[in-house]
XYZ file of C-alpha atoms in Angstrom:
547
model
C -14.231 209.195 -87.314
C -14.951 209.480 -83.606
C -15.181 205.701 -83.378
C -11.765 205.291 -85.007
C -10.170 207.804 -82.615
C -11.683 206.179 -79.550
C -10.452 202.775 -80.735
C -6.953 204.162 -81.327
C -6.872 205.801 -77.877
C -8.026 202.613 -76.199
C -5.293 200.621 -77.988
C -2.668 203.146 -76.962
C -3.862 202.936 -73.356
C -3.627 199.136 -73.470
C -0.108 199.307 -74.902
C 0.860 201.885 -72.280
C -0.506 199.673 -69.515
C 1.274 196.640 -70.966
C 4.584 198.507 -71.206
C 4.205 199.785 -67.649
C 3.477 196.254 -66.407
C 6.606 194.999 -68.156
C 8.674 197.737 -66.533
C 7.223 196.893 -63.102
C 7.954 193.194 -63.667
C 11.535 193.871 -64.713
C 12.097 196.134 -61.703
C 10.839 193.441 -59.347
C 12.921 190.768 -61.057
C 16.094 192.861 -60.876
C 15.371 193.530 -57.195
C 15.033 189.785 -56.638
C 18.358 189.184 -58.408
C 19.985 191.688 -56.055
C 18.371 189.956 -53.073
C 19.734 186.596 -54.257
C 23.252 188.028 -54.497
C 23.132 189.677 -51.056
C 21.566 186.685 -49.279
C 23.899 184.296 -51.102
C 26.858 186.325 -49.858
C 25.571 186.212 -46.278
C 25.124 182.430 -46.500
C 28.415 181.796 -48.295
C 30.027 180.079 -45.320
C 26.972 177.948 -44.594
C 27.762 174.262 -45.028
C 24.273 173.507 -46.346
C 23.373 176.361 -48.661
C 24.651 177.626 -52.008
C 23.510 180.386 -54.345
C 21.524 178.064 -56.616
C 19.437 176.761 -53.725
C 19.066 180.300 -52.357
C 17.767 181.565 -55.717
C 15.376 178.594 -56.001
C 13.928 179.179 -52.533
C 13.557 182.932 -53.127
C 11.875 182.140 -56.448
C 9.401 179.753 -54.823
C 8.582 182.242 -52.045
C 8.119 185.017 -54.604
C 5.908 182.733 -56.670
C 3.684 182.083 -53.646
C 3.327 185.829 -52.984
C 2.501 186.590 -56.638
C 0.046 183.678 -56.689
C -1.790 185.094 -53.675
C -1.806 188.658 -55.015
C -3.041 187.615 -58.469
C -5.792 185.455 -57.012
C -4.265 182.203 -58.249
C -3.837 183.325 -61.859
C -0.059 183.567 -62.134
C 3.084 182.874 -60.129
C 5.852 184.521 -62.146
C 6.865 187.900 -63.485
C 8.245 186.794 -66.840
C 7.119 184.183 -69.358
C 9.615 181.345 -69.723
C 11.038 180.874 -73.193
C 13.494 178.196 -74.249
C 14.842 180.739 -76.773
C 15.628 183.112 -73.899
C 17.458 180.311 -72.130
C 19.391 178.826 -75.052
C 20.231 182.069 -76.885
C 20.900 184.553 -74.080
C 21.437 182.797 -70.728
C 23.248 179.552 -71.507
C 26.087 180.886 -73.776
C 27.799 183.065 -71.121
C 27.623 180.225 -68.573
C 29.205 177.616 -70.844
C 31.733 180.004 -72.383
C 32.915 181.128 -68.957
C 33.255 177.474 -67.949
C 35.611 176.890 -70.877
C 37.383 180.234 -70.454
C 38.086 179.666 -66.751
C 38.832 175.937 -66.927
C 42.202 174.752 -65.681
C 43.292 173.212 -68.942
C 46.012 170.943 -67.618
C 43.810 169.396 -64.956
C 40.961 169.088 -67.465
C 43.037 167.351 -70.140
C 44.908 165.168 -67.650
C 41.545 163.600 -66.815
C 40.162 164.019 -70.342
C 39.593 160.305 -71.041
C 37.714 159.818 -67.763
C 35.722 163.009 -68.363
C 34.696 161.851 -71.847
C 33.769 158.424 -70.451
C 31.526 160.020 -67.822
C 30.190 162.873 -69.947
C 29.560 161.117 -73.284
C 29.395 157.350 -72.731
C 27.851 157.761 -69.279
C 25.169 160.113 -70.597
C 24.208 157.573 -73.277
C 23.961 154.826 -70.641
C 21.897 157.002 -68.313
C 19.639 158.139 -71.179
C 19.007 154.523 -72.202
C 18.143 153.381 -68.681
C 15.824 156.342 -68.017
C 14.072 155.955 -71.387
C 13.564 152.184 -70.934
C 12.375 152.613 -67.342
C 9.957 155.378 -68.293
C 8.572 153.243 -71.122
C 7.879 150.322 -68.776
C 6.382 152.241 -65.843
C 4.504 155.106 -67.510
C 2.448 152.787 -69.697
C 1.132 151.107 -66.553
C 0.204 154.455 -65.002
C -1.877 155.506 -68.006
C -0.647 159.093 -68.029
C -1.660 159.722 -71.629
C -0.328 159.361 -75.138
C 3.451 159.355 -75.440
C 5.284 157.958 -78.471
C 8.775 156.467 -78.835
C 10.312 159.871 -79.508
C 8.806 161.237 -76.282
C 10.277 158.418 -74.202
C 13.726 158.856 -75.771
C 13.432 162.604 -75.199
C 12.630 161.918 -71.534
C 15.873 159.952 -71.327
C 17.866 162.855 -72.781
C 16.066 165.418 -70.585
C 16.776 163.668 -67.295
C 20.280 162.540 -68.249
C 21.352 166.221 -68.257
C 23.072 167.080 -64.976
C 23.051 170.576 -63.528
C 26.726 171.526 -63.736
C 25.994 175.050 -62.444
C 24.632 173.915 -59.091
C 27.113 171.053 -58.825
C 30.166 173.275 -59.151
C 28.917 175.587 -56.412
C 29.090 172.812 -53.832
C 32.610 171.633 -54.760
C 35.833 173.432 -53.910
C 38.524 173.234 -56.572
C 41.297 173.900 -54.027
C 40.225 171.241 -51.518
C 39.150 168.541 -53.982
C 40.936 169.236 -57.300
C 40.385 165.787 -58.812
C 36.686 165.720 -57.916
C 36.181 169.273 -59.161
C 37.916 168.514 -62.452
C 35.941 165.318 -63.055
C 32.540 166.713 -62.066
C 33.142 170.004 -63.870
C 34.318 168.371 -67.098
C 31.637 165.721 -66.976
C 28.947 168.350 -66.376
C 29.854 170.380 -69.459
C 30.315 167.349 -71.740
C 27.133 165.851 -70.293
C 25.085 168.984 -71.063
C 26.451 169.100 -74.589
C 25.822 165.378 -75.123
C 22.280 165.648 -73.786
C 21.422 168.578 -76.061
C 23.029 166.945 -79.123
C 21.206 163.700 -78.322
C 17.928 165.557 -77.817
C 18.286 167.359 -81.162
C 19.184 164.115 -82.914
C 16.068 162.453 -81.470
C 13.885 165.292 -82.719
C 15.369 165.129 -86.219
C 14.710 161.415 -86.773
C 11.555 159.447 -87.380
C 11.793 156.954 -84.549
C 8.441 155.268 -85.065
C 10.108 152.671 -87.267
C 13.509 151.852 -85.831
C 15.833 149.502 -87.727
C 19.575 148.942 -87.957
C 20.003 151.463 -90.774
C 18.254 154.228 -88.818
C 20.244 153.312 -85.691
C 23.596 153.600 -87.504
C 22.502 156.837 -89.151
C 21.479 158.164 -85.737
C 24.880 157.283 -84.229
C 26.697 158.773 -87.233
C 24.717 161.989 -86.972
C 25.464 162.171 -83.252
C 29.244 161.771 -83.797
C 29.159 164.258 -86.669
C 27.473 166.883 -84.484
C 29.975 166.263 -81.702
C 33.046 166.566 -83.947
C 31.918 169.512 -86.087
C 30.708 171.488 -83.067
C 34.104 171.083 -81.397
C 36.026 172.027 -84.547
C 33.871 175.129 -85.083
C 34.621 176.314 -81.536
C 38.355 175.736 -81.981
C 38.339 177.520 -85.353
C 36.512 180.578 -83.983
C 38.862 180.795 -80.999
C 41.945 180.586 -83.236
C 40.500 183.186 -85.601
C 39.985 185.637 -82.735
C 43.557 185.016 -81.539
C 44.985 185.590 -85.021
C 43.020 188.813 -85.592
C 43.974 190.327 -82.230
C 47.618 189.248 -82.578
C 47.997 190.755 -86.056
C 46.024 193.956 -85.545
C 46.714 194.420 -81.799
C 43.655 196.523 -81.018
C 44.942 197.337 -77.531
C 47.501 199.700 -79.073
C 44.673 202.217 -79.395
C 41.665 200.863 -77.498
C 41.248 198.258 -74.815
C 37.498 198.409 -75.343
C 37.866 197.071 -78.871
C 39.820 194.052 -77.657
C 37.213 193.203 -75.040
C 34.324 193.752 -77.463
C 35.993 191.600 -80.125
C 36.507 188.704 -77.708
C 32.924 188.873 -76.441
C 31.383 189.102 -79.907
C 33.568 186.350 -81.382
C 32.604 184.058 -78.521
C 28.916 184.761 -79.028
C 29.323 184.422 -82.807
C 30.683 180.898 -82.346
C 27.554 179.900 -80.443
C 25.184 181.479 -82.968
C 27.045 179.916 -85.910
C 26.616 176.514 -84.288
C 22.885 177.140 -83.900
C 22.707 178.398 -87.493
C 24.226 175.174 -88.821
C 22.176 172.975 -86.414
C 25.219 171.990 -84.358
C 25.749 171.945 -80.588
C 26.243 175.526 -79.445
C 27.243 174.292 -75.983
C 30.225 172.305 -77.257
C 31.202 175.036 -79.698
C 31.248 177.895 -77.204
C 32.938 175.713 -74.549
C 35.913 174.848 -76.759
C 35.968 178.411 -78.085
C 36.438 179.498 -74.458
C 39.292 177.023 -73.946
C 41.116 178.189 -77.094
C 40.571 181.867 -76.275
C 42.002 181.419 -72.782
C 45.048 179.628 -74.226
C 45.833 182.006 -77.098
C 43.620 185.107 -77.402
C 43.724 186.087 -73.732
C 47.530 186.338 -73.835
C 47.483 188.545 -76.950
C 45.629 191.422 -75.292
C 46.840 194.112 -72.905
C 46.968 193.607 -69.162
C 43.919 195.805 -68.596
C 41.972 193.766 -71.178
C 42.920 190.548 -69.412
C 41.555 191.771 -66.104
C 38.447 193.182 -67.757
C 37.595 190.052 -69.765
C 38.178 187.724 -66.823
C 35.744 189.562 -64.570
C 33.269 190.439 -67.341
C 32.801 186.835 -68.432
C 32.570 185.638 -64.839
C 29.989 188.310 -63.972
C 27.793 187.565 -66.998
C 27.882 183.863 -66.159
C 27.062 184.492 -62.498
C 24.054 186.716 -63.263
C 22.736 184.253 -65.866
C 22.952 181.379 -63.357
C 21.045 183.307 -60.684
C 18.458 184.419 -63.266
C 17.792 180.824 -64.316
C 17.331 179.421 -60.819
C 15.216 182.353 -59.709
C 12.851 181.852 -62.614
C 12.713 178.067 -62.190
C 11.657 178.632 -58.574
C 8.808 180.937 -59.606
C 7.730 178.748 -62.519
C 7.397 175.757 -60.206
C 4.062 177.165 -58.977
C 2.574 178.026 -62.382
C -1.098 177.252 -61.780
C -1.858 176.587 -65.455
C 0.415 173.554 -65.599
C -0.819 172.110 -62.305
C -4.479 172.546 -63.265
C -4.283 169.694 -65.776
C -2.929 167.242 -63.191
C -5.094 168.343 -60.269
C -7.610 165.557 -60.911
C -4.930 162.879 -60.369
C -2.251 164.174 -57.971
C -1.249 160.610 -57.118
C -0.231 159.980 -60.732
C 1.908 163.108 -60.808
C 3.643 162.109 -57.562
C 4.209 158.588 -58.897
C 5.724 159.887 -62.152
C 8.046 162.250 -60.261
C 9.129 159.467 -57.885
C 9.819 157.082 -60.763
C 11.885 159.706 -62.576
C 13.932 160.438 -59.433
C 14.567 156.728 -58.941
C 15.594 156.317 -62.584
C 17.967 159.284 -62.288
C 19.613 157.638 -59.253
C 19.884 154.245 -60.953
C 20.938 155.644 -64.329
C 23.801 157.616 -62.826
C 25.002 154.752 -60.638
C 24.919 152.454 -63.680
C 27.782 154.316 -65.327
C 29.731 156.058 -62.539
C 30.902 152.920 -60.751
C 31.604 150.672 -63.799
C 33.326 153.437 -65.771
C 35.363 154.452 -62.707
C 36.508 150.834 -62.442
C 37.590 150.869 -66.108
C 39.329 154.218 -65.638
C 41.233 152.902 -62.620
C 42.438 149.878 -64.587
C 44.287 152.188 -66.970
C 46.014 154.096 -64.153
C 49.223 152.693 -62.697
C 49.656 155.345 -60.036
C 47.404 154.412 -57.087
C 47.173 158.071 -56.005
C 45.494 158.972 -59.310
C 42.848 156.273 -59.068
C 39.316 157.240 -58.138
C 38.567 155.800 -54.708
C 35.189 154.352 -53.780
C 34.431 157.354 -51.574
C 35.229 159.728 -54.429
C 33.017 157.672 -56.743
C 30.132 158.063 -54.296
C 30.653 161.845 -54.226
C 30.808 162.031 -58.045
C 27.617 159.970 -58.255
C 25.811 162.117 -55.694
C 27.066 165.505 -56.945
C 25.753 164.804 -60.447
C 22.214 163.889 -59.359
C 20.994 167.490 -59.476
C 18.837 168.462 -62.430
C 18.342 172.087 -63.437
C 17.811 174.606 -66.182
C 18.907 172.425 -69.105
C 16.374 169.756 -68.153
C 13.691 172.439 -67.791
C 14.466 173.986 -71.169
C 14.498 170.619 -72.974
C 11.229 169.592 -71.299
C 9.566 172.844 -72.391
C 10.895 172.320 -75.894
C 9.498 168.793 -76.120
C 6.192 169.055 -74.264
C 4.963 172.655 -74.692
C 4.508 175.376 -77.247
C 5.502 178.876 -76.093
C 5.532 177.589 -72.506
C 1.917 176.356 -72.570
C 0.235 172.977 -72.995
C -3.303 171.639 -72.947
C -2.488 167.925 -73.136
C -2.661 165.956 -69.906
C 0.401 163.791 -70.654
C 2.504 166.824 -71.538
C 1.322 168.721 -68.444
C 2.259 165.743 -66.250
C 5.744 165.632 -67.779
C 6.269 169.378 -67.284
C 5.106 169.343 -63.648
C 7.131 166.191 -62.964
C 10.222 167.834 -64.440
C 9.691 170.849 -62.177
C 9.307 168.543 -59.166
C 12.463 166.577 -60.008
C 14.456 169.800 -60.489
C 13.282 171.251 -57.162
C 13.746 168.064 -55.122
C 17.101 167.130 -56.648
C 18.551 170.647 -56.398
C 17.382 171.338 -52.843
C 17.707 167.881 -51.254
C 20.768 166.561 -53.089
C 22.356 170.031 -53.165
C 21.922 170.513 -49.420
C 23.465 167.134 -48.671
C 26.495 167.375 -50.995
C 28.769 169.516 -48.804
C 28.129 167.482 -45.617
C 28.652 164.268 -47.622
C 32.025 165.501 -48.891
C 33.115 166.446 -45.378
C 31.981 163.078 -44.066
C 33.633 160.951 -46.756
C 36.737 163.129 -47.277
C 37.382 164.763 -43.885
C 41.039 165.528 -44.709
C 41.394 166.052 -48.467
C 44.929 165.766 -49.768
C 45.397 169.166 -51.297
C 48.604 170.462 -49.735
C 50.628 170.266 -52.947
C 47.873 171.608 -55.117
C 47.475 174.773 -53.082
C 50.991 175.945 -53.915
C 50.784 175.641 -57.693
C 49.400 178.266 -60.022
C 48.367 178.171 -63.637
C 49.244 181.397 -65.429
C 47.839 180.067 -68.689
C 44.310 180.103 -67.303
C 42.602 183.381 -66.494
C 40.927 182.390 -63.236
C 42.319 182.303 -59.700
C 45.954 181.496 -59.090
C 45.558 178.808 -56.446
C 44.215 176.010 -58.616
C 45.964 172.689 -59.158
C 47.578 171.841 -62.456
C 48.225 168.168 -62.043
C 47.190 165.895 -59.237
C 50.830 165.113 -58.467
C 51.926 168.706 -58.841
C 54.362 167.805 -61.624
C 54.740 169.969 -64.677
C 57.446 171.638 -66.652
C 58.800 174.965 -65.528
C 58.033 176.318 -68.945
C 54.390 175.595 -68.344
C 54.550 177.310 -65.026
C 56.087 180.392 -66.542
C 59.331 179.877 -64.612
C 61.641 179.890 -67.580
C 62.269 176.155 -67.628
C 63.458 174.248 -70.631
C 62.318 171.301 -72.614
C 64.579 168.832 -70.801
C 62.798 169.609 -67.521
C 59.943 167.371 -68.638
C 60.894 163.743 -67.957
C 61.049 161.735 -71.168
C 59.887 158.116 -71.241
C 62.869 155.842 -71.882
C 60.854 152.788 -72.931
C 57.501 151.684 -74.332
C 56.455 150.595 -70.847
C 57.302 154.007 -69.407
C 55.333 155.655 -72.198
C 52.278 153.534 -71.404
C 52.508 154.120 -67.663
C 52.906 157.906 -68.024
C 50.860 158.705 -71.128
C 49.637 162.049 -69.843
C 53.077 163.555 -69.375
C 54.276 162.132 -72.689
C 51.330 163.440 -74.686
C 51.567 166.739 -72.854
C 55.270 167.026 -73.754
C 54.669 166.419 -77.458
C 51.751 168.829 -77.471
C 53.919 171.520 -75.855
C 56.588 171.052 -78.521
C 54.001 171.321 -81.324
C 52.337 174.281 -79.639
C 55.603 176.188 -79.222
C 56.904 175.361 -82.708
C 53.794 175.934 -84.816
C 50.723 177.236 -82.984
C 52.021 180.074 -80.802
C 54.136 181.775 -83.497
C 50.968 182.033 -85.635
C 48.197 182.546 -83.081
C 50.106 184.103 -80.211
C 49.699 183.187 -76.591
C 51.925 183.494 -73.548
C 55.380 184.589 -74.710
C 54.263 185.744 -78.139
C 52.517 189.031 -77.411
C 53.421 191.742 -79.949
C 55.920 194.176 -78.504
C 54.657 197.740 -78.282
C 56.853 200.118 -76.244
C 55.009 201.486 -73.259
C 52.061 199.102 -73.497
C 50.732 197.734 -70.174
C 51.732 194.203 -71.126
C 55.314 194.946 -72.054
C 56.402 197.492 -69.425
C 58.097 194.861 -67.305
C 58.794 192.212 -69.935
C 61.337 192.034 -72.778
C 60.244 191.486 -76.369
C 59.197 187.930 -77.137
C 61.917 185.927 -78.867
C 59.608 184.805 -81.671
C 58.667 188.308 -82.660
């Protein structure tokens, strides 16, 4: 009996010590997050730094301190988990990107964005996978099969949209911001869908039938993920419009929007779809319909809540990546051949540079051929900036690499350890070096950006700031601007040639007619908010004509 009691007490003491260590670790990590925010604010005007780089550097410095204190046993406070990243950290970042996106600017450049984000990612993935296959076999890094090489292509084709967007200014360079932002989100989604498709197929015996099945599965995932996000966003808009929760409780409106957004992501994961695409398009639909169905206080609350969650998640990711870069366990397996690890990292960086250049410049040329207006064409200087700004690799690449080459964040295979450490090196070098040089490069290549017209236009249909461009030319209907304009304000094409030369305005006009006639009366949106006397939304506005 005494032996049983002593054993139980010892176990309780171990659990108590473990819980206390977890609490200490969380306190230190939260303190580091606060330090990142404060230091990032102080360096906000610095032409070289941004918050992603600041968090990375603080993470690396913290990792060095922890490594010294622990006697070389550990360098981080928390254990990295791809589940933590994909289930808790990534959804708020991607949803906020869709929720805050300037829809008109995004869809004006939609064809170019899809070319860069989908077709370009496939090109980059192919080049990186082929290059890795040729060079790594000569280096004798270990056993890697066809699926590993294709996975490497998908891992390093994923750009870091979070860090990229922090070095671009949407007021100064609206076209660049729209293209890089849209490409970054579509690129991340394409990379993850491609990575999942690679894992679900037996690629040891590739033939034409498997190739077509692979492509079909990829397109199916892309389409169904998008439709699921749109459906969830419309469902949230319909529920809030019909029940109008804000009549009694603003908190219920906010909670419903947050939970429906997260539900869309989890449903996509449940059905093995792309949660990134789903939650992104759910955010777009919610900002277009749902956001206008809630009270004014709910609008302000949701806008800042989603932005805050996204901001904290971004800082969390980069802080942890910085600490994980010095994880001694991973480096121990490559310590006997540091030259090989350096060679692999250098090859991957070179392939990233080549793979991105291989689609940015040719696809920009094709995009320019379809544009009649010379002011809307992507200049060579802008192409260079787009190429450079998308070279950074970050948390998505890290999470995919962990998923492919480790189990629970650990590995004991030399080839896998080399790939993990090389991924860490590429992420650090690309984020710090390329990130530091992006702002000076933009100022050098575009010293006087043409943004005078864009600074005076606002987009009331998007919940972010009110100084963001709608269209590159500044043209849009007054109805879209909330100025009470009419349908005839939008110029109609008077010939087939005019339709082909101004497709964006024509498609936009027909979409607006369909949206006003069918979608908004059912799902709500600006101008269709239920009228409740005395509500914050309706104090200064008359009842909507459709209601």
